[in-house]
Coordinates of C-alpha atoms in Angstrom, one line a residue:
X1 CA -89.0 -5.9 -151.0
X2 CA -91.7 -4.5 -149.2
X3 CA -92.7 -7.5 -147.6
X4 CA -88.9 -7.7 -146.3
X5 CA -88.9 -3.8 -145.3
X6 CA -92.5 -4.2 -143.4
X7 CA -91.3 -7.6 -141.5
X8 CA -87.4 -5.9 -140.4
X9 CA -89.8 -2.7 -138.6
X10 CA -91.8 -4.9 -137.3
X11 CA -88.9 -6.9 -135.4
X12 CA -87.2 -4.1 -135.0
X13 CA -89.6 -2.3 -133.1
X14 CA -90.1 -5.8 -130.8
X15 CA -86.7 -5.8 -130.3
X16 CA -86.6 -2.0 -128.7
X17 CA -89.7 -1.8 -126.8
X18 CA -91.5 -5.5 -126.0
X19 CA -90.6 -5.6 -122.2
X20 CA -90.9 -9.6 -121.5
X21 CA -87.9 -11.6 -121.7
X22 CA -88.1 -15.6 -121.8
X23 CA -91.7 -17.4 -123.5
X24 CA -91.5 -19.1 -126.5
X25 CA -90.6 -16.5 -128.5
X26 CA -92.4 -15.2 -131.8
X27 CA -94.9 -17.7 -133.3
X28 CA -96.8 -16.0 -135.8
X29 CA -96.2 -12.7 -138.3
X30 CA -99.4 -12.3 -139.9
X31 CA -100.5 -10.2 -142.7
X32 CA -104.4 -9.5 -141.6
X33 CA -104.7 -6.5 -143.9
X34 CA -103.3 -4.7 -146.8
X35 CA -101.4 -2.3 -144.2
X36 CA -102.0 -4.7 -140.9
X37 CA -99.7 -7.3 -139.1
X38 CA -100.5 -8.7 -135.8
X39 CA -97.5 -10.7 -134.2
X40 CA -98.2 -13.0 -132.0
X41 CA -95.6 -14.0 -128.9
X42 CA -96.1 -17.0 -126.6
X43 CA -95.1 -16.2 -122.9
X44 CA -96.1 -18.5 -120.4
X45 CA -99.9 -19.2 -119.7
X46 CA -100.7 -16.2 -122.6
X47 CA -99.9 -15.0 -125.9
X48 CA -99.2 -11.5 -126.1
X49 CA -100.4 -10.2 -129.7
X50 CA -98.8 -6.9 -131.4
X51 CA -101.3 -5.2 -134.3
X52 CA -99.2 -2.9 -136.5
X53 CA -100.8 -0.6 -139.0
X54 CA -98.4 0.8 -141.1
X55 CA -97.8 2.9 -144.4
X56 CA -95.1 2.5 -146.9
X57 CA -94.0 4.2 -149.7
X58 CA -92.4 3.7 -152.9
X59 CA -88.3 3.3 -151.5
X60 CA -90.0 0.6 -149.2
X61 CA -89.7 3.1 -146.0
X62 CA -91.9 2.5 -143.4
X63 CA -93.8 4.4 -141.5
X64 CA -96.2 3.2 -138.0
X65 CA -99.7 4.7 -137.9
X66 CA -101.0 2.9 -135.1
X67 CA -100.1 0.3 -132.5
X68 CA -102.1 -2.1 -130.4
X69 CA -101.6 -4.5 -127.5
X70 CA -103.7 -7.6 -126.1
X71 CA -103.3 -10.7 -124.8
X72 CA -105.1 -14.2 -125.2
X73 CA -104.6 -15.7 -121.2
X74 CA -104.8 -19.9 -120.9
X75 CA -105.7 -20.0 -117.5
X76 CA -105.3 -23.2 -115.8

């Protein structure tokens, strides 16, 4: 359940703030820590990589504690 919970914030803070339409779309949810997921979404040449850190609690309501941005560029 609090896999589920953690994984529905996580696309639907995507959904309401990522600003690039088109790529590939998401490739990879991955749990890197007990409170970290990085998301990773192909776009062309790039992929653009979301790390969540995050808190939850006993009802399984989430809570972001910090958000961070990069991107891994396949230059031609």
């Amino acid at each position: 359940e609090k896999s589920h919970a953690s994984i529905q914030f996580l696309l639907n803070d995507i959904k309401s703030t990522y600003p690039h339409a088109g790529g590939g779309g998401i490739s990879e949810i991955k749990q890197t820590q007990t409170n970290v997921f990085v998301v990773s979404i192909t776009q062309e040449e790039r992929i653009d990589q979301l790390t969540y850190e995050r808190s939850i609690d006993d009802r399984c309501k989430v809570s972001l504690v910090k958000k961070e941005e990069s991107t891994i560029n396949f230059g031609r």
